[in-house]
Amino acid sequence: MNARAALFDLYGDHLRTRGGRASVAALVRLLAPLDIAAPAVRTAISRMVRQEWLAPVRLPQGPGYAMTPKCARRLDETVARVYRSGSVPWSGRWQVLVFQPVRERARRERLRADLSFLGYASLSETTWIGPRPSGELAALLDDQQVRADVFESTLDGDPRELVARAWDLSAIARAYEEWMEQAVDLVGGLARDAPDHQIFATRSRLVHGWRNFLFRDPGLPPELLPPAWPGEKARVYFEQEAARLLPAAAAFVDRNLDKGVH
């Protein structure tokens, strides 16, 4: 886990509900159990400020950083998909995005990564689909200064054939099975009397591994997935263990936020 990803997880999983801000000293303390050194934390903060995810603030504990509105939107979207309890009824309609070709390679790759994160898949270089609208799409297009024609549409044909063409479900299923094996080993290696900083680190790694599925799994409706989809078993395990480990992890966060600069 790199420092930037760890900061996103920390703000989304803990700080979002605690005012969305923390001192630099607290951020360094909170990432120390993940073996992330202070210089790496500060470098990641500077990068996130340049990208307008964080903004500097002055706190009673010392200099700190708060989420920007852009960051809050991304984290809200992320949390809604990370903790995806239950099935959201599907309307049977697809959101279709049609772009003008993006000539610059770096811009094109960034757009692809961001659209994939929001749950869209490409049918061609300029046409993307998603099983439901993303609340973050408009802000993404505005931020990247890209214009798209956006439609809602029903498919004349078998939607499962469309899904198989747009997403590699076999690869996603294998990734869920591998994640389950690693997650069981990770959580099983935690001693029953482990201190809260170790529980925080274990839970953070669990959340980070699960969060990576946001780049791969669009959260397709159950009726479009194969029988015995391993993502459902993985979801149940993740939510159970994340909830079980949360009180001790939250206590560690609260204790370190309350400290002054040392």
PDB file of C-alpha atoms in Angstrom:
ATOM      1  CA  MET A   1       0.000   0.000   0.000  1.00  0.00           C
ATOM      2  CA  ASN A   2       1.528   3.330  -1.005  1.00  0.00           C
ATOM      3  CA  ALA A   3       1.133   6.519   1.016  1.00  0.00           C
ATOM      4  CA  ARG A   4      -1.334   8.192  -1.354  1.00  0.00           C
ATOM      5  CA  ALA A   5      -3.671   5.184  -1.395  1.00  0.00           C
ATOM      6  CA  ALA A   6      -3.386   4.872   2.386  1.00  0.00           C
ATOM      7  CA  LEU A   7      -4.351   8.531   2.819  1.00  0.00           C
ATOM      8  CA  PHE A   8      -7.408   8.118   0.594  1.00  0.00           C
ATOM      9  CA  ASP A   9      -8.445   5.076   2.645  1.00  0.00           C
ATOM     10  CA  LEU A  10      -7.846   6.909   5.917  1.00  0.00           C
ATOM     11  CA  TYR A  11      -9.885   9.968   4.938  1.00  0.00           C
ATOM     12  CA  GLY A  12     -12.671   7.855   3.454  1.00  0.00           C
ATOM     13  CA  ASP A  13     -12.907   5.235   6.161  1.00  0.00           C
ATOM     14  CA  HIS A  14     -12.269   7.305   9.291  1.00  0.00           C
ATOM     15  CA  LEU A  15     -11.734  11.044   8.825  1.00  0.00           C
ATOM     16  CA  ARG A  16     -14.786  11.652   6.593  1.00  0.00           C
ATOM     17  CA  THR A  17     -17.020  11.220   9.652  1.00  0.00           C
ATOM     18  CA  ARG A  18     -14.660  13.184  11.923  1.00  0.00           C
ATOM     19  CA  GLY A  19     -14.745  16.523  10.129  1.00  0.00           C
ATOM     20  CA  GLY A  20     -12.620  15.478   7.169  1.00  0.00           C
ATOM     21  CA  ARG A  21      -9.417  17.029   8.481  1.00  0.00           C
ATOM     22  CA  ALA A  22      -6.329  16.090  10.478  1.00  0.00           C
ATOM     23  CA  SER A  23      -2.976  17.561  11.441  1.00  0.00           C
ATOM     24  CA  VAL A  24       0.136  16.477   9.579  1.00  0.00           C
ATOM     25  CA  ALA A  25       1.477  15.005  12.801  1.00  0.00           C
ATOM     26  CA  ALA A  26      -1.680  12.919  13.238  1.00  0.00           C
ATOM     27  CA  LEU A  27      -1.535  11.684   9.647  1.00  0.00           C
ATOM     28  CA  VAL A  28       2.066  10.581  10.161  1.00  0.00           C
ATOM     29  CA  ARG A  29       1.141   8.744  13.395  1.00  0.00           C
ATOM     30  CA  LEU A  30      -1.874   7.075  11.800  1.00  0.00           C
ATOM     31  CA  LEU A  31       0.067   5.691   8.839  1.00  0.00           C
ATOM     32  CA  ALA A  32       3.033   4.507  10.915  1.00  0.00           C
ATOM     33  CA  PRO A  33       1.426   1.084  11.700  1.00  0.00           C
ATOM     34  CA  LEU A  34       1.273   0.526   7.925  1.00  0.00           C
ATOM     35  CA  ASP A  35       5.068   0.964   7.735  1.00  0.00           C
ATOM     36  CA  ILE A  36       4.708   4.228   5.817  1.00  0.00           C
ATOM     37  CA  ALA A  37       7.429   6.684   6.843  1.00  0.00           C
ATOM     38  CA  ALA A  38       6.859  10.376   7.543  1.00  0.00           C
ATOM     39  CA  PRO A  39       8.654  11.631   4.375  1.00  0.00           C
ATOM     40  CA  ALA A  40       6.426   9.426   2.207  1.00  0.00           C
ATOM     41  CA  VAL A  41       3.322  10.771   3.966  1.00  0.00           C
ATOM     42  CA  ARG A  42       4.392  14.377   3.394  1.00  0.00           C
ATOM     43  CA  THR A  43       5.236  13.715  -0.262  1.00  0.00           C
ATOM     44  CA  ALA A  44       1.839  12.089  -0.813  1.00  0.00           C
ATOM     45  CA  ILE A  45       0.083  15.018   0.881  1.00  0.00           C
ATOM     46  CA  SER A  46       1.861  17.492  -1.405  1.00  0.00           C
ATOM     47  CA  ARG A  47       0.824  15.502  -4.455  1.00  0.00           C
ATOM     48  CA  MET A  48      -2.811  15.347  -3.278  1.00  0.00           C
ATOM     49  CA  VAL A  49      -2.818  19.111  -2.705  1.00  0.00           C
ATOM     50  CA  ARG A  50      -1.571  19.683  -6.284  1.00  0.00           C
ATOM     51  CA  GLN A  51      -4.341  17.401  -7.548  1.00  0.00           C
ATOM     52  CA  GLU A  52      -6.907  19.321  -5.430  1.00  0.00           C
ATOM     53  CA  TRP A  53      -7.887  16.368  -3.231  1.00  0.00           C
ATOM     54  CA  LEU A  54      -6.639  18.080  -0.048  1.00  0.00           C
ATOM     55  CA  ALA A  55      -6.318  21.690   1.095  1.00  0.00           C
ATOM     56  CA  PRO A  56      -4.109  23.081   3.885  1.00  0.00           C
ATOM     57  CA  VAL A  57      -5.816  24.189   7.111  1.00  0.00           C
ATOM     58  CA  ARG A  58      -4.637  25.448  10.467  1.00  0.00           C
ATOM     59  CA  LEU A  59      -5.831  23.233  13.346  1.00  0.00           C
ATOM     60  CA  PRO A  60      -5.421  23.540  17.140  1.00  0.00           C
ATOM     61  CA  GLN A  61      -3.006  20.591  16.912  1.00  0.00           C
ATOM     62  CA  GLY A  62      -0.918  22.338  14.242  1.00  0.00           C
ATOM     63  CA  PRO A  63      -0.767  22.507  10.428  1.00  0.00           C
ATOM     64  CA  GLY A  64      -3.133  20.073   8.760  1.00  0.00           C
ATOM     65  CA  TYR A  65      -5.098  19.144   5.668  1.00  0.00           C
ATOM     66  CA  ALA A  66      -8.805  18.961   4.922  1.00  0.00           C
ATOM     67  CA  MET A  67     -10.714  17.238   2.147  1.00  0.00           C
ATOM     68  CA  THR A  68     -11.757  19.420  -0.756  1.00  0.00           C
ATOM     69  CA  PRO A  69     -15.318  19.195  -2.146  1.00  0.00           C
ATOM     70  CA  LYS A  70     -13.866  17.163  -5.034  1.00  0.00           C
ATOM     71  CA  CYS A  71     -12.360  14.715  -2.539  1.00  0.00           C
ATOM     72  CA  ALA A  72     -15.613  14.503  -0.553  1.00  0.00           C
ATOM     73  CA  ARG A  73     -17.536  13.581  -3.720  1.00  0.00           C
ATOM     74  CA  ARG A  74     -15.028  10.871  -4.609  1.00  0.00           C
ATOM     75  CA  LEU A  75     -15.027   9.442  -1.081  1.00  0.00           C
ATOM     76  CA  ASP A  76     -18.806   9.419  -0.825  1.00  0.00           C
ATOM     77  CA  GLU A  77     -19.013   7.563  -4.125  1.00  0.00           C
ATOM     78  CA  THR A  78     -16.301   5.161  -2.986  1.00  0.00           C
ATOM     79  CA  VAL A  79     -17.847   4.412   0.401  1.00  0.00           C
ATOM     80  CA  ALA A  80     -21.239   3.731  -1.202  1.00  0.00           C
ATOM     81  CA  ARG A  81     -19.612   1.129  -3.443  1.00  0.00           C
ATOM     82  CA  VAL A  82     -17.159  -0.325  -0.900  1.00  0.00           C
ATOM     83  CA  TYR A  83     -19.900  -1.016   1.658  1.00  0.00           C
ATOM     84  CA  ARG A  84     -22.420  -2.265  -0.867  1.00  0.00           C
ATOM     85  CA  SER A  85     -24.817  -4.102   1.426  1.00  0.00           C
ATOM     86  CA  GLY A  86     -27.740  -5.705  -0.346  1.00  0.00           C
ATOM     87  CA  SER A  87     -28.747  -5.525  -3.970  1.00  0.00           C
ATOM     88  CA  VAL A  88     -29.900  -2.302  -5.577  1.00  0.00           C
ATOM     89  CA  PRO A  89     -32.797  -3.036  -7.980  1.00  0.00           C
ATOM     90  CA  TRP A  90     -31.753  -2.612 -11.589  1.00  0.00           C
ATOM     91  CA  SER A  91     -34.004  -0.684 -13.963  1.00  0.00           C
ATOM     92  CA  GLY A  92     -32.824  -2.651 -17.002  1.00  0.00           C
ATOM     93  CA  ARG A  93     -31.424   0.541 -18.492  1.00  0.00           C
ATOM     94  CA  TRP A  94     -27.805   1.341 -19.317  1.00  0.00           C
ATOM     95  CA  GLN A  95     -26.036   4.670 -19.208  1.00  0.00           C
ATOM     96  CA  VAL A  96     -24.227   5.205 -22.499  1.00  0.00           C
ATOM     97  CA  LEU A  97     -21.432   7.771 -22.917  1.00  0.00           C
ATOM     98  CA  VAL A  98     -20.233   8.875 -26.359  1.00  0.00           C
ATOM     99  CA  PHE A  99     -17.040  10.950 -26.511  1.00  0.00           C
ATOM    100  CA  GLN A 100     -15.131  12.781 -29.162  1.00  0.00           C
ATOM    101  CA  PRO A 101     -11.747  11.012 -29.605  1.00  0.00           C
ATOM    102  CA  VAL A 102      -9.164  12.185 -27.052  1.00  0.00           C
ATOM    103  CA  ARG A 103      -5.905  12.644 -28.953  1.00  0.00           C
ATOM    104  CA  GLU A 104      -3.408  13.068 -26.098  1.00  0.00           C
ATOM    105  CA  ARG A 105      -2.352   9.679 -24.754  1.00  0.00           C
ATOM    106  CA  ALA A 106      -1.920  10.789 -21.122  1.00  0.00           C
ATOM    107  CA  ARG A 107      -5.384  12.393 -21.056  1.00  0.00           C
ATOM    108  CA  ARG A 108      -6.911   9.367 -22.740  1.00  0.00           C
ATOM    109  CA  GLU A 109      -5.384   6.938 -20.230  1.00  0.00           C
ATOM    110  CA  ARG A 110      -6.419   9.081 -17.278  1.00  0.00           C
ATOM    111  CA  LEU A 111      -9.981   9.225 -18.611  1.00  0.00           C
ATOM    112  CA  ARG A 112     -10.048   5.446 -19.061  1.00  0.00           C
ATOM    113  CA  ALA A 113      -8.831   4.867 -15.513  1.00  0.00           C
ATOM    114  CA  ASP A 114     -11.339   7.285 -13.994  1.00  0.00           C
ATOM    115  CA  LEU A 115     -14.286   5.903 -15.980  1.00  0.00           C
ATOM    116  CA  SER A 116     -13.343   2.348 -15.018  1.00  0.00           C
ATOM    117  CA  PHE A 117     -13.208   3.416 -11.373  1.00  0.00           C
ATOM    118  CA  LEU A 118     -16.761   4.755 -11.662  1.00  0.00           C
ATOM    119  CA  GLY A 119     -17.996   1.424 -13.044  1.00  0.00           C
ATOM    120  CA  TYR A 120     -18.028   2.065 -16.788  1.00  0.00           C
ATOM    121  CA  ALA A 121     -16.575  -0.157 -19.527  1.00  0.00           C
ATOM    122  CA  SER A 122     -15.647   0.668 -23.102  1.00  0.00           C
ATOM    123  CA  LEU A 123     -17.407  -0.825 -26.095  1.00  0.00           C
ATOM    124  CA  SER A 124     -15.118   1.171 -28.378  1.00  0.00           C
ATOM    125  CA  GLU A 125     -12.602   3.988 -27.991  1.00  0.00           C
ATOM    126  CA  THR A 126     -15.383   6.572 -27.818  1.00  0.00           C
ATOM    127  CA  THR A 127     -18.364   4.631 -26.410  1.00  0.00           C
ATOM    128  CA  TRP A 128     -18.703   3.544 -22.783  1.00  0.00           C
ATOM    129  CA  ILE A 129     -21.510   1.878 -20.830  1.00  0.00           C
ATOM    130  CA  GLY A 130     -22.418   1.531 -17.172  1.00  0.00           C
ATOM    131  CA  PRO A 131     -25.195  -0.389 -15.409  1.00  0.00           C
ATOM    132  CA  ARG A 132     -26.286   2.752 -13.564  1.00  0.00           C
ATOM    133  CA  PRO A 133     -25.464   6.480 -13.549  1.00  0.00           C
ATOM    134  CA  SER A 134     -22.551   7.652 -11.425  1.00  0.00           C
ATOM    135  CA  GLY A 135     -23.085  10.736  -9.288  1.00  0.00           C
ATOM    136  CA  GLU A 136     -19.469  11.662  -9.912  1.00  0.00           C
ATOM    137  CA  LEU A 137     -19.587  11.579 -13.721  1.00  0.00           C
ATOM    138  CA  ALA A 138     -20.459  15.240 -14.316  1.00  0.00           C
ATOM    139  CA  ALA A 139     -17.662  16.446 -12.027  1.00  0.00           C
ATOM    140  CA  LEU A 140     -15.185  14.081 -13.692  1.00  0.00           C
ATOM    141  CA  LEU A 141     -16.022  15.332 -17.193  1.00  0.00           C
ATOM    142  CA  ASP A 142     -15.817  18.941 -16.031  1.00  0.00           C
ATOM    143  CA  ASP A 143     -12.505  18.348 -14.264  1.00  0.00           C
ATOM    144  CA  GLN A 144     -10.975  16.724 -17.344  1.00  0.00           C
ATOM    145  CA  GLN A 145     -12.622  19.196 -19.728  1.00  0.00           C
ATOM    146  CA  VAL A 146     -14.064  16.392 -21.800  1.00  0.00           C
ATOM    147  CA  ARG A 147     -17.469  16.553 -23.466  1.00  0.00           C
ATOM    148  CA  ALA A 148     -19.707  13.509 -23.696  1.00  0.00           C
ATOM    149  CA  ASP A 149     -23.189  12.866 -24.991  1.00  0.00           C
ATOM    150  CA  VAL A 150     -24.968  10.893 -22.265  1.00  0.00           C
ATOM    151  CA  PHE A 151     -27.917   8.610 -22.935  1.00  0.00           C
ATOM    152  CA  GLU A 152     -30.018   6.153 -20.977  1.00  0.00           C
ATOM    153  CA  SER A 153     -30.914   3.159 -23.081  1.00  0.00           C
ATOM    154  CA  THR A 154     -32.289  -0.366 -23.086  1.00  0.00           C
ATOM    155  CA  LEU A 155     -30.534  -3.089 -25.036  1.00  0.00           C
ATOM    156  CA  ASP A 156     -32.191  -4.881 -27.931  1.00  0.00           C
ATOM    157  CA  GLY A 157     -30.711  -8.278 -27.116  1.00  0.00           C
ATOM    158  CA  ASP A 158     -29.306 -10.343 -24.263  1.00  0.00           C
ATOM    159  CA  PRO A 159     -27.670  -8.047 -21.683  1.00  0.00           C
ATOM    160  CA  ARG A 160     -25.496 -10.901 -20.442  1.00  0.00           C
ATOM    161  CA  GLU A 161     -23.845 -11.088 -23.849  1.00  0.00           C
ATOM    162  CA  LEU A 162     -23.130  -7.363 -23.620  1.00  0.00           C
ATOM    163  CA  VAL A 163     -21.674  -7.788 -20.122  1.00  0.00           C
ATOM    164  CA  ALA A 164     -19.434 -10.641 -21.298  1.00  0.00           C
ATOM    165  CA  ARG A 165     -18.115  -8.413 -24.089  1.00  0.00           C
ATOM    166  CA  ALA A 166     -17.534  -5.347 -21.898  1.00  0.00           C
ATOM    167  CA  TRP A 167     -16.127  -6.963 -18.730  1.00  0.00           C
ATOM    168  CA  ASP A 168     -13.914  -9.995 -18.159  1.00  0.00           C
ATOM    169  CA  LEU A 169     -16.109 -11.694 -15.544  1.00  0.00           C
ATOM    170  CA  SER A 170     -13.855 -14.769 -15.314  1.00  0.00           C
ATOM    171  CA  ALA A 171     -10.884 -12.604 -14.344  1.00  0.00           C
ATOM    172  CA  ILE A 172     -12.970 -10.661 -11.822  1.00  0.00           C
ATOM    173  CA  ALA A 173     -14.247 -13.924 -10.285  1.00  0.00           C
ATOM    174  CA  ARG A 174     -10.694 -15.266  -9.942  1.00  0.00           C
ATOM    175  CA  ALA A 175      -9.623 -12.003  -8.311  1.00  0.00           C
ATOM    176  CA  TYR A 176     -12.394 -12.349  -5.719  1.00  0.00           C
ATOM    177  CA  GLU A 177     -11.359 -15.925  -4.923  1.00  0.00           C
ATOM    178  CA  GLU A 178      -7.711 -14.901  -4.535  1.00  0.00           C
ATOM    179  CA  TRP A 179      -8.710 -11.945  -2.361  1.00  0.00           C
ATOM    180  CA  MET A 180     -10.736 -14.229  -0.081  1.00  0.00           C
ATOM    181  CA  GLU A 181      -7.755 -16.528   0.488  1.00  0.00           C
ATOM    182  CA  GLN A 182      -5.469 -13.601   1.275  1.00  0.00           C
ATOM    183  CA  ALA A 183      -8.050 -11.865   3.481  1.00  0.00           C
ATOM    184  CA  VAL A 184      -8.669 -14.982   5.580  1.00  0.00           C
ATOM    185  CA  ASP A 185      -4.902 -15.350   6.103  1.00  0.00           C
ATOM    186  CA  LEU A 186      -4.562 -11.636   6.942  1.00  0.00           C
ATOM    187  CA  VAL A 187      -7.347 -11.579   9.525  1.00  0.00           C
ATOM    188  CA  GLY A 188      -6.440 -15.025  10.865  1.00  0.00           C
ATOM    189  CA  GLY A 189      -2.926 -13.830  11.621  1.00  0.00           C
ATOM    190  CA  LEU A 190      -4.233 -11.239  14.088  1.00  0.00           C
ATOM    191  CA  ALA A 191      -3.837 -12.322  17.737  1.00  0.00           C
ATOM    192  CA  ARG A 192      -7.001 -12.252  19.850  1.00  0.00           C
ATOM    193  CA  ASP A 193      -5.378  -9.792  22.251  1.00  0.00           C
ATOM    194  CA  ALA A 194      -3.725  -7.679  19.539  1.00  0.00           C
ATOM    195  CA  PRO A 195      -3.272  -3.969  20.386  1.00  0.00           C
ATOM    196  CA  ASP A 196      -5.481  -1.504  18.582  1.00  0.00           C
ATOM    197  CA  HIS A 197      -2.684  -0.208  16.329  1.00  0.00           C
ATOM    198  CA  GLN A 198      -2.253  -3.722  14.910  1.00  0.00           C
ATOM    199  CA  ILE A 199      -6.003  -4.099  14.472  1.00  0.00           C
ATOM    200  CA  PHE A 200      -6.075  -0.724  12.696  1.00  0.00           C
ATOM    201  CA  ALA A 201      -3.283  -1.862  10.347  1.00  0.00           C
ATOM    202  CA  THR A 202      -4.975  -5.187   9.594  1.00  0.00           C
ATOM    203  CA  ARG A 203      -8.329  -3.557   8.933  1.00  0.00           C
ATOM    204  CA  SER A 204      -6.689  -0.887   6.755  1.00  0.00           C
ATOM    205  CA  ARG A 205      -5.053  -3.583   4.613  1.00  0.00           C
ATOM    206  CA  LEU A 206      -8.356  -5.442   4.407  1.00  0.00           C
ATOM    207  CA  VAL A 207     -10.186  -2.291   3.256  1.00  0.00           C
ATOM    208  CA  HIS A 208      -7.427  -1.398   0.807  1.00  0.00           C
ATOM    209  CA  GLY A 209      -7.507  -4.802  -0.848  1.00  0.00           C
ATOM    210  CA  TRP A 210     -11.286  -4.651  -1.149  1.00  0.00           C
ATOM    211  CA  ARG A 211     -11.220  -1.075  -2.425  1.00  0.00           C
ATOM    212  CA  ASN A 212      -9.079  -2.217  -5.357  1.00  0.00           C
ATOM    213  CA  PHE A 213     -12.135  -4.011  -6.741  1.00  0.00           C
ATOM    214  CA  LEU A 214     -13.599  -0.590  -7.519  1.00  0.00           C
ATOM    215  CA  PHE A 215     -11.185  -0.505 -10.465  1.00  0.00           C
ATOM    216  CA  ARG A 216     -12.321  -3.930 -11.702  1.00  0.00           C
ATOM    217  CA  ASP A 217     -15.892  -4.693 -10.662  1.00  0.00           C
ATOM    218  CA  PRO A 218     -18.617  -2.256 -11.796  1.00  0.00           C
ATOM    219  CA  GLY A 219     -21.140  -3.663  -9.326  1.00  0.00           C
ATOM    220  CA  LEU A 220     -23.316  -5.347 -11.925  1.00  0.00           C
ATOM    221  CA  PRO A 221     -26.897  -6.296 -11.020  1.00  0.00           C
ATOM    222  CA  PRO A 222     -27.190  -9.887  -9.720  1.00  0.00           C
ATOM    223  CA  GLU A 223     -29.344 -10.942 -12.680  1.00  0.00           C
ATOM    224  CA  LEU A 224     -26.413 -10.218 -15.014  1.00  0.00           C
ATOM    225  CA  LEU A 225     -23.889 -12.278 -13.045  1.00  0.00           C
ATOM    226  CA  PRO A 226     -23.111 -16.021 -13.273  1.00  0.00           C
ATOM    227  CA  PRO A 227     -24.606 -18.348 -10.606  1.00  0.00           C
ATOM    228  CA  ALA A 228     -22.706 -18.606  -7.292  1.00  0.00           C
ATOM    229  CA  TRP A 229     -20.848 -15.366  -8.025  1.00  0.00           C
ATOM    230  CA  PRO A 230     -17.785 -15.344  -5.675  1.00  0.00           C
ATOM    231  CA  GLY A 231     -18.036 -11.587  -5.240  1.00  0.00           C
ATOM    232  CA  GLU A 232     -21.078 -12.049  -3.010  1.00  0.00           C
ATOM    233  CA  LYS A 233     -19.312 -14.433  -0.615  1.00  0.00           C
ATOM    234  CA  ALA A 234     -16.334 -12.059  -0.551  1.00  0.00           C
ATOM    235  CA  ARG A 235     -18.613  -9.086   0.158  1.00  0.00           C
ATOM    236  CA  VAL A 236     -20.219 -10.822   3.136  1.00  0.00           C
ATOM    237  CA  TYR A 237     -16.820 -11.740   4.582  1.00  0.00           C
ATOM    238  CA  PHE A 238     -15.418  -8.252   4.069  1.00  0.00           C
ATOM    239  CA  GLU A 239     -18.349  -6.452   5.672  1.00  0.00           C
ATOM    240  CA  GLN A 240     -18.426  -8.867   8.609  1.00  0.00           C
ATOM    241  CA  GLU A 241     -14.712  -8.530   9.389  1.00  0.00           C
ATOM    242  CA  ALA A 242     -14.532  -4.784   8.685  1.00  0.00           C
ATOM    243  CA  ALA A 243     -17.375  -4.221  11.174  1.00  0.00           C
ATOM    244  CA  ARG A 244     -15.837  -6.533  13.785  1.00  0.00           C
ATOM    245  CA  LEU A 245     -12.463  -4.778  13.654  1.00  0.00           C
ATOM    246  CA  LEU A 246     -13.875  -1.251  13.460  1.00  0.00           C
ATOM    247  CA  PRO A 247     -14.239  -0.396  17.211  1.00  0.00           C
ATOM    248  CA  ALA A 248     -10.567  -1.010  18.007  1.00  0.00           C
ATOM    249  CA  ALA A 249      -9.407   0.663  14.778  1.00  0.00           C
ATOM    250  CA  ALA A 250     -11.616   3.694  15.501  1.00  0.00           C
ATOM    251  CA  ALA A 251     -10.217   3.929  19.045  1.00  0.00           C
ATOM    252  CA  PHE A 252      -6.695   4.076  17.619  1.00  0.00           C
ATOM    253  CA  VAL A 253      -7.724   6.839  15.186  1.00  0.00           C
ATOM    254  CA  ASP A 254      -9.461   8.885  17.895  1.00  0.00           C
ATOM    255  CA  ARG A 255      -6.517   8.640  20.270  1.00  0.00           C
ATOM    256  CA  ASN A 256      -4.062   9.848  17.644  1.00  0.00           C
ATOM    257  CA  LEU A 257      -6.290  12.673  16.418  1.00  0.00           C
ATOM    258  CA  ASP A 258      -6.594  13.990  19.963  1.00  0.00           C
ATOM    259  CA  LYS A 259      -2.851  14.250  20.497  1.00  0.00           C
ATOM    260  CA  GLY A 260      -1.043  17.525  19.976  1.00  0.00           C
ATOM    261  CA  VAL A 261       2.133  17.992  17.952  1.00  0.00           C
ATOM    262  CA  HIS A 262       5.005  15.940  19.354  1.00  0.00           C
TER     263      HIS A 262
END
